[in-house]
Amino acid sequence: MIKNYLKIAWRNLIKNKVFTTANIVGLTLAFTVAILLAMNALFELSYDQFHKNKDSIYQVYASAQTPKGSEIALSKSVPFAPALKEEVPGIKNIARALSTNVLVIYKDKELNLDAEYLDVDYFSIFSFPVVFGNTSKPLQDRNSIAITEKASNKLFGTKDGIGKTVRLKIGKEEKPFSVSAILKDIPNNSSANFDIAIPFENHREYDENKDDWDSRNHSVFLQLEQGVSVEQFEESTVEFSKLHFREEIESRERDGALPDVNGRYVQLSLLSSSDRRFASFATGVVRVQRIFPYMILGIAFLIIFIACANFINMNIALGEKRLKEIGMRKTLGAIKGQLFVQFWLESLLVFMLSIILGFILSNLLLEPFKTLFNSEATLANLMSPTILLGFLLGILAITFIAGGYPALLLSRLNTLNALKGKWEMGKNGLRNVLIVVQFVIAIILISGTLVFQGQIQFMRNKNLGYNKEQVVSIPLNGKKDSYRVIELLRNELQGNRDILSVSGADNNLGRGRDGSASTSVMGFDYKGRGLRTNVQTVDYDFAKTLDLQLVAGRMFSREYSADSLSMVINEAMVKEFNETENPLATRVYFNEDSVAYSVIGVIKDYNFKDVSRKIEPLTLFLDRNYDLYYAYIKVAPTNITESYEAIKRAWQTVEPNAEFIGSFLDENVDRTFRREKTMATIITSGSILGIVLSCIGLFAMSLLVVAQRTKEIGIRKVIGASVSSITLLLTKDFLKLVGVAFVVGTPIAWYALDRWLQEYAFHVPLSMWFFIGAGFLAALIALITVGTRTIKAAAANPVKSLRTE
Amino acid sequence: MLLQLKNIFKWVNSGGQRVFLLKDINLEINEGEFISVMGPSGSGKSTLLNVIGMLDTFDEGEYNFLDESVHNLKEKHRSNLYKEYIGFVFQSYHLLDDLTVQENLEMPLLYKKFKGSERKAMVADMLDRFNIVGKKDLFPSQLSGGQQQLVGVARALIANPKLILADEPTGNLNSQQSEEIMELFKKLNEEDGVTIIQVTHSEKNAAYGSRIINLLDGRKV
Ligand SMILES: Nc1ncnc2c1ncn2[C@@H]1O[C@H](COP(=O)(O)OP(=O)(O)OP(=O)(O)O)[C@@H](O)[C@H]1O
Ligand SMILES: [Mg+2]
């Protein structure tokens, strides 16, 4: 019986070649992209899930109250973690962790590696297995380190580098360390990512901060004892906070901060390590949001929906051609169930074929996909039994619904009606609903594309307040003292007329090729109020190099010897000081006993942080006691490529052993919205695919509608209708559906995109034109798709169509 | 003279051979004639009618309709020509199923861009003339075959054509119904001077006409 069914199903698919092909192509495309997108999303969601103790691991943070609301601090002071373990019950393990780069020297090799200064308990908390060496205690003593297999290979040319001695440049010194453990490479889906683990006590600021509760520079992770809940733990830290943060609490109270709901000014809290990747702290409360991966999953789902809607529509419409067949079969004694199985098998064949093709195609497209979407996901990430089972169930459900529904409709037809070719089930109602939903999706995706691209263009073109086209920033990743390097670069490039100016700072603008970003914020008292400012250490010629605009006073200058006690502030900082009248008269004592710093200049606000962020108060210092980490070099607008090469050559003479990773600031700025760009690529390709699929569906529908209405078209022509009036007649119905889709889709898209844009301090205005553009595009595409077929039908000779009677 | 066919040939190629559907047809028809086309099944009657109605093309020969050389006209002008002067009546009525009687009658007027008020008047007039006022809101499926053909004729007439082409208009009707239609044709021909060309298999119906054209294998005999 089954064999017979399969035979008939196969014949039927062959008979309707065009539609079968349209369906298989559509479904295959949809499954391919859905698989790739789902892979990407599931990869994101799998972040940090590989730790065996993941349900009991937390990062400690503090939420503190200010007069402007609450703020989150993740950084902790050196004595914090040991004291917490000592004084608060419920902690099984606790570890400090500080990520940075470190220069590793082995024989004549110098490598800049991602480093993590760690307490040894880190390896009991997290699952980073040891392959060679000391498994239970990877960091044996203060002078041993653990490195990954990858790093070992790079340094020693072998995976097993146990016992070898390397020198690390820590601060201004080089110190020897011996490798005591080799770690398995850190998986891609890990938030912590390092090549080398160094005992925490070796950090250059460790000794000076050992008992200092006020300097905070690292994260603290802990594992709770079994049975201890987060609430219990947070509650039991209250006394600890009162004791150790007494001064801070008092000053917050004095500044007029309002206590939180529990009447506290500083509260220690725990963030689950599984949520780390998705947590944002911008608003002063911890927000865990997995919106991007879920949005991607949503797009994958929508694409499958569009393809399935096509499938359902075509099958129902084709069913009409088979009414006589159904009637005949029924009179011959077929029962509902048999007919259902027969039709359903046909669907199943199409789906199975498409899914198999989809898997093959997605595997082939994996590499380009990973580059395009900037993802490290692999199919291996999806090979967990739960995901596979879910996927299988999902596909079965889709096949059952999309394939089964038309089958059900057809098999339930009344025999007599079927024989007469009558079908009264409001089938066009369902068809119209599906087409409208398809176009709602298409319009949402198109307007999303337009707005995302608009926002990216906006961020790219926004005047950031500094010259990003002509300035190269170079991460100072070599061995030499940073001030010395900048001085040498200046000398080296002196004769070159295209090099306009050289300076440096301890922070980058945008995101450089070293990928790191840091923020340094300082709080102090001024006229009885607690103020906060971002701080940066800069070199001479800073404003000149970056084309920063001076509003009042002067920049640091070699002609004034006392400039190490001077400050240059931005306009936002002037407001923070509340000294708008005469900012240059401002004097500040940062510590009660110390000397006064004075404001010597005010610069216009510029976006020293990401474009998406508001411009915060900023204070620049010139202080040789603090290292610089980036050199800035301004070049002339002409001969830019040659200038870049000249800079590269100069670097190689100054720092022959360090890789040159300088880049123009506009590239750096672009890098800061990489996530947006990736999302824009995903939405754009999603919407293109959505449109293509909708068009395949529309085209097939127009074929069927034309076939259905051949007789009518013939009659109309014979009694005098013109080609254009018939085309309009046939196309109008589809355009109406697009119109309805526009009305339904626009508010949804508006709401979602408006919410999204609110995340950006600077964003494009959400103009109606984005949506009108999207609607117009959808209508135009629909018109072209349907129009080509209908014009042909309308122009055909009516005698032929009437003869079909 | 209303129309003139000179040496009209129409053929199709089948298996490398020319199969003639119409062979050397010469025909002149004057205004006010009532012509019956007869011949065995497959002899080319419908083909000839379609050629005259400009719904179909021919391969050789000349066709003049009211001083226009149809064989030289572009598709668009040709359709304007038949839209204006010719009404069609079919054996299987070819009414639009989704429209009521009234709307079916109105359709040709819409395509000729008559004003709303004019259309109403003309439709009302036709309903009256054919005695189907009571049926104006019914759909074709709710009418008998004879009534459907009545509507078909009314629709063909509504825009005042000079020529009516009817391909076996009574083929699906019983003898009483066909008599009614034939009487109607005769009245139209005699009282309103409409030229009529009908294809028929019945001698009785053919006798209503003033002239009979016989076809055999695409040739006039
Ligand atoms: N497009 C075509 N291709 C091939 N042969 C055709 C085509 N159109 C018509 N014929 C043939 O031309 C011949 C004449 O057909 P036509 O429909 O004119 O016959 P008829 O005289 O109207 O017959 P009936 O009385 O049965 O309606 C037939 O043999 C038919 O098979
Ligand atoms: Mg015929």
PDB file of N, CA and C in Angstrom, chain A residues 16-27 306-322 402 406 410 423 431 434-435 438 693-704 708:
ATOM      1  N   ASN A  16       3.396  18.138 -11.508  1.00  0.00           N
ATOM      2  CA  ASN A  16       3.389  19.577 -11.221  1.00  0.00           C
ATOM      3  C   ASN A  16       4.809  20.088 -11.038  1.00  0.00           C
ATOM      4  N   LYS A  17       5.608  19.867 -12.054  1.00  0.00           N
ATOM      5  CA  LYS A  17       7.041  20.158 -11.950  1.00  0.00           C
ATOM      6  C   LYS A  17       7.320  21.555 -11.421  1.00  0.00           C
ATOM      7  N   VAL A  18       6.664  22.544 -12.015  1.00  0.00           N
ATOM      8  CA  VAL A  18       6.959  23.932 -11.654  1.00  0.00           C
ATOM      9  C   VAL A  18       6.758  24.158 -10.169  1.00  0.00           C
ATOM     10  N   PHE A  19       5.631  23.692  -9.670  1.00  0.00           N
ATOM     11  CA  PHE A  19       5.325  23.957  -8.271  1.00  0.00           C
ATOM     12  C   PHE A  19       6.207  23.132  -7.354  1.00  0.00           C
ATOM     13  N   THR A  20       6.452  21.890  -7.739  1.00  0.00           N
ATOM     14  CA  THR A  20       7.336  21.070  -6.932  1.00  0.00           C
ATOM     15  C   THR A  20       8.705  21.729  -6.826  1.00  0.00           C
ATOM     16  N   THR A  21       9.213  22.194  -7.972  1.00  0.00           N
ATOM     17  CA  THR A  21      10.526  22.846  -7.963  1.00  0.00           C
ATOM     18  C   THR A  21      10.490  24.101  -7.096  1.00  0.00           C
ATOM     19  N   ALA A  22       9.450  24.917  -7.296  1.00  0.00           N
ATOM     20  CA  ALA A  22       9.348  26.152  -6.508  1.00  0.00           C
ATOM     21  C   ALA A  22       9.354  25.821  -5.020  1.00  0.00           C
ATOM     22  N   ASN A  23       8.620  24.800  -4.644  1.00  0.00           N
ATOM     23  CA  ASN A  23       8.563  24.432  -3.232  1.00  0.00           C
ATOM     24  C   ASN A  23       9.885  23.918  -2.716  1.00  0.00           C
ATOM     25  N   ILE A  24      10.523  23.063  -3.500  1.00  0.00           N
ATOM     26  CA  ILE A  24      11.781  22.494  -3.016  1.00  0.00           C
ATOM     27  C   ILE A  24      12.848  23.575  -2.919  1.00  0.00           C
ATOM     28  N   VAL A  25      12.909  24.433  -3.937  1.00  0.00           N
ATOM     29  CA  VAL A  25      13.890  25.522  -3.885  1.00  0.00           C
ATOM     30  C   VAL A  25      13.619  26.407  -2.669  1.00  0.00           C
ATOM     31  N   GLY A  26      12.372  26.812  -2.512  1.00  0.00           N
ATOM     32  CA  GLY A  26      12.012  27.696  -1.405  1.00  0.00           C
ATOM     33  C   GLY A  26      12.324  27.066  -0.056  1.00  0.00           C
ATOM     34  N   LEU A  27      11.878  25.850   0.130  1.00  0.00           N
ATOM     35  CA  LEU A  27      12.078  25.207   1.431  1.00  0.00           C
ATOM     36  C   LEU A  27      13.554  24.945   1.689  1.00  0.00           C
ATOM     37  N   ILE A 306       7.605  31.630   6.171  1.00  0.00           N
ATOM     38  CA  ILE A 306       7.286  32.115   4.819  1.00  0.00           C
ATOM     39  C   ILE A 306       7.291  30.957   3.827  1.00  0.00           C
ATOM     40  N   ALA A 307       8.335  30.128   3.916  1.00  0.00           N
ATOM     41  CA  ALA A 307       8.422  29.019   2.963  1.00  0.00           C
ATOM     42  C   ALA A 307       7.257  28.046   3.161  1.00  0.00           C
ATOM     43  N   CYS A 308       6.895  27.812   4.425  1.00  0.00           N
ATOM     44  CA  CYS A 308       5.794  26.880   4.674  1.00  0.00           C
ATOM     45  C   CYS A 308       4.472  27.463   4.186  1.00  0.00           C
ATOM     46  N   ALA A 309       4.310  28.764   4.358  1.00  0.00           N
ATOM     47  CA  ALA A 309       3.076  29.398   3.874  1.00  0.00           C
ATOM     48  C   ALA A 309       2.963  29.200   2.371  1.00  0.00           C
ATOM     49  N   ASN A 310       4.090  29.354   1.664  1.00  0.00           N
ATOM     50  CA  ASN A 310       4.074  29.091   0.222  1.00  0.00           C
ATOM     51  C   ASN A 310       3.602  27.678  -0.055  1.00  0.00           C
ATOM     52  N   PHE A 311       4.163  26.767   0.718  1.00  0.00           N
ATOM     53  CA  PHE A 311       3.860  25.364   0.502  1.00  0.00           C
ATOM     54  C   PHE A 311       2.364  25.104   0.692  1.00  0.00           C
ATOM     55  N   ILE A 312       1.834  25.625   1.782  1.00  0.00           N
ATOM     56  CA  ILE A 312       0.410  25.414   2.068  1.00  0.00           C
ATOM     57  C   ILE A 312      -0.441  26.021   0.963  1.00  0.00           C
ATOM     58  N   ASN A 313      -0.115  27.260   0.605  1.00  0.00           N
ATOM     59  CA  ASN A 313      -0.906  27.938  -0.421  1.00  0.00           C
ATOM     60  C   ASN A 313      -0.913  27.180  -1.735  1.00  0.00           C
ATOM     61  N   MET A 314       0.264  26.767  -2.156  1.00  0.00           N
ATOM     62  CA  MET A 314       0.336  26.087  -3.449  1.00  0.00           C
ATOM     63  C   MET A 314      -0.410  24.769  -3.397  1.00  0.00           C
ATOM     64  N   ASN A 315      -0.250  24.059  -2.274  1.00  0.00           N
ATOM     65  CA  ASN A 315      -0.910  22.762  -2.200  1.00  0.00           C
ATOM     66  C   ASN A 315      -2.417  22.883  -2.225  1.00  0.00           C
ATOM     67  N   ILE A 316      -2.936  23.875  -1.506  1.00  0.00           N
ATOM     68  CA  ILE A 316      -4.390  24.040  -1.510  1.00  0.00           C
ATOM     69  C   ILE A 316      -4.864  24.429  -2.905  1.00  0.00           C
ATOM     70  N   ALA A 317      -4.129  25.357  -3.516  1.00  0.00           N
ATOM     71  CA  ALA A 317      -4.561  25.808  -4.838  1.00  0.00           C
ATOM     72  C   ALA A 317      -4.470  24.677  -5.862  1.00  0.00           C
ATOM     73  N   LEU A 318      -3.402  23.884  -5.745  1.00  0.00           N
ATOM     74  CA  LEU A 318      -3.273  22.757  -6.676  1.00  0.00           C
ATOM     75  C   LEU A 318      -4.364  21.729  -6.438  1.00  0.00           C
ATOM     76  N   GLY A 319      -4.799  21.653  -5.180  1.00  0.00           N
ATOM     77  CA  GLY A 319      -5.828  20.691  -4.835  1.00  0.00           C
ATOM     78  C   GLY A 319      -7.055  20.874  -5.700  1.00  0.00           C
ATOM     79  N   GLU A 320      -7.310  22.104  -6.057  1.00  0.00           N
ATOM     80  CA  GLU A 320      -8.485  22.385  -6.867  1.00  0.00           C
ATOM     81  C   GLU A 320      -8.470  21.616  -8.179  1.00  0.00           C
ATOM     82  N   LYS A 321      -7.254  21.505  -8.728  1.00  0.00           N
ATOM     83  CA  LYS A 321      -7.135  20.772  -9.984  1.00  0.00           C
ATOM     84  C   LYS A 321      -7.441  19.294  -9.782  1.00  0.00           C
ATOM     85  N   ARG A 322      -7.363  18.876  -8.527  1.00  0.00           N
ATOM     86  CA  ARG A 322      -7.488  17.449  -8.278  1.00  0.00           C
ATOM     87  C   ARG A 322      -8.856  17.071  -7.745  1.00  0.00           C
ATOM     88  N   ALA A 402       2.359  21.922   7.931  1.00  0.00           N
ATOM     89  CA  ALA A 402       2.357  22.482   6.576  1.00  0.00           C
ATOM     90  C   ALA A 402       1.930  21.451   5.544  1.00  0.00           C
ATOM     91  N   PRO A 406      -3.198  20.993   4.191  1.00  0.00           N
ATOM     92  CA  PRO A 406      -3.862  20.873   2.884  1.00  0.00           C
ATOM     93  C   PRO A 406      -4.400  19.457   2.664  1.00  0.00           C
ATOM     94  N   LEU A 410      -8.300  18.529   1.730  1.00  0.00           N
ATOM     95  CA  LEU A 410      -8.664  17.805   0.509  1.00  0.00           C
ATOM     96  C   LEU A 410      -9.395  16.512   0.843  1.00  0.00           C
ATOM     97  N   TRP A 423     -15.741  23.692  -4.620  1.00  0.00           N
ATOM     98  CA  TRP A 423     -14.971  23.696  -3.395  1.00  0.00           C
ATOM     99  C   TRP A 423     -15.327  24.924  -2.593  1.00  0.00           C
ATOM    100  N   ARG A 431      -5.590  31.628   2.195  1.00  0.00           N
ATOM    101  CA  ARG A 431      -4.519  32.051   1.304  1.00  0.00           C
ATOM    102  C   ARG A 431      -4.176  33.514   1.561  1.00  0.00           C
ATOM    103  N   LEU A 434      -2.337  34.091   4.833  1.00  0.00           N
ATOM    104  CA  LEU A 434      -0.930  33.685   4.762  1.00  0.00           C
ATOM    105  C   LEU A 434      -0.103  34.691   3.971  1.00  0.00           C
ATOM    106  N   ILE A 435      -0.664  35.165   2.858  1.00  0.00           N
ATOM    107  CA  ILE A 435       0.096  36.135   2.054  1.00  0.00           C
ATOM    108  C   ILE A 435       0.298  37.425   2.843  1.00  0.00           C
ATOM    109  N   GLN A 438       3.000  36.880   5.333  1.00  0.00           N
ATOM    110  CA  GLN A 438       4.300  36.888   4.650  1.00  0.00           C
ATOM    111  C   GLN A 438       4.781  38.311   4.413  1.00  0.00           C
ATOM    112  N   LEU A 693      11.595  34.458  -1.066  1.00  0.00           N
ATOM    113  CA  LEU A 693      10.646  33.376  -0.813  1.00  0.00           C
ATOM    114  C   LEU A 693       9.211  33.848  -1.024  1.00  0.00           C
ATOM    115  N   SER A 694       8.900  35.038  -0.522  1.00  0.00           N
ATOM    116  CA  SER A 694       7.548  35.552  -0.715  1.00  0.00           C
ATOM    117  C   SER A 694       7.253  35.667  -2.198  1.00  0.00           C
ATOM    118  N   CYS A 695       8.269  36.074  -2.965  1.00  0.00           N
ATOM    119  CA  CYS A 695       8.052  36.236  -4.403  1.00  0.00           C
ATOM    120  C   CYS A 695       7.825  34.892  -5.081  1.00  0.00           C
ATOM    121  N   ILE A 696       8.598  33.879  -4.673  1.00  0.00           N
ATOM    122  CA  ILE A 696       8.365  32.551  -5.240  1.00  0.00           C
ATOM    123  C   ILE A 696       6.908  32.176  -4.990  1.00  0.00           C
ATOM    124  N   GLY A 697       6.462  32.425  -3.748  1.00  0.00           N
ATOM    125  CA  GLY A 697       5.086  32.091  -3.399  1.00  0.00           C
ATOM    126  C   GLY A 697       4.086  32.885  -4.220  1.00  0.00           C
ATOM    127  N   LEU A 698       4.338  34.181  -4.312  1.00  0.00           N
ATOM    128  CA  LEU A 698       3.416  35.039  -5.058  1.00  0.00           C
ATOM    129  C   LEU A 698       3.352  34.626  -6.516  1.00  0.00           C
ATOM    130  N   PHE A 699       4.526  34.334  -7.058  1.00  0.00           N
ATOM    131  CA  PHE A 699       4.584  33.969  -8.466  1.00  0.00           C
ATOM    132  C   PHE A 699       3.771  32.697  -8.702  1.00  0.00           C
ATOM    133  N   ALA A 700       3.987  31.722  -7.822  1.00  0.00           N
ATOM    134  CA  ALA A 700       3.235  30.479  -7.970  1.00  0.00           C
ATOM    135  C   ALA A 700       1.739  30.748  -7.837  1.00  0.00           C
ATOM    136  N   MET A 701       1.389  31.600  -6.855  1.00  0.00           N
ATOM    137  CA  MET A 701      -0.024  31.906  -6.681  1.00  0.00           C
ATOM    138  C   MET A 701      -0.590  32.592  -7.919  1.00  0.00           C
ATOM    139  N   SER A 702       0.207  33.486  -8.516  1.00  0.00           N
ATOM    140  CA  SER A 702      -0.327  34.184  -9.681  1.00  0.00           C
ATOM    141  C   SER A 702      -0.501  33.214 -10.846  1.00  0.00           C
ATOM    142  N   LEU A 703       0.408  32.239 -10.944  1.00  0.00           N
ATOM    143  CA  LEU A 703       0.225  31.204 -11.967  1.00  0.00           C
ATOM    144  C   LEU A 703      -1.116  30.507 -11.776  1.00  0.00           C
ATOM    145  N   LEU A 704      -1.367  30.153 -10.510  1.00  0.00           N
ATOM    146  CA  LEU A 704      -2.575  29.386 -10.233  1.00  0.00           C
ATOM    147  C   LEU A 704      -3.824  30.227 -10.424  1.00  0.00           C
ATOM    148  N   GLN A 708      -6.812  29.479 -12.815  1.00  0.00           N
ATOM    149  CA  GLN A 708      -8.201  29.430 -12.351  1.00  0.00           C
ATOM    150  C   GLN A 708      -9.114  30.332 -13.154  1.00  0.00           C
TER     151      GLN A 708
END
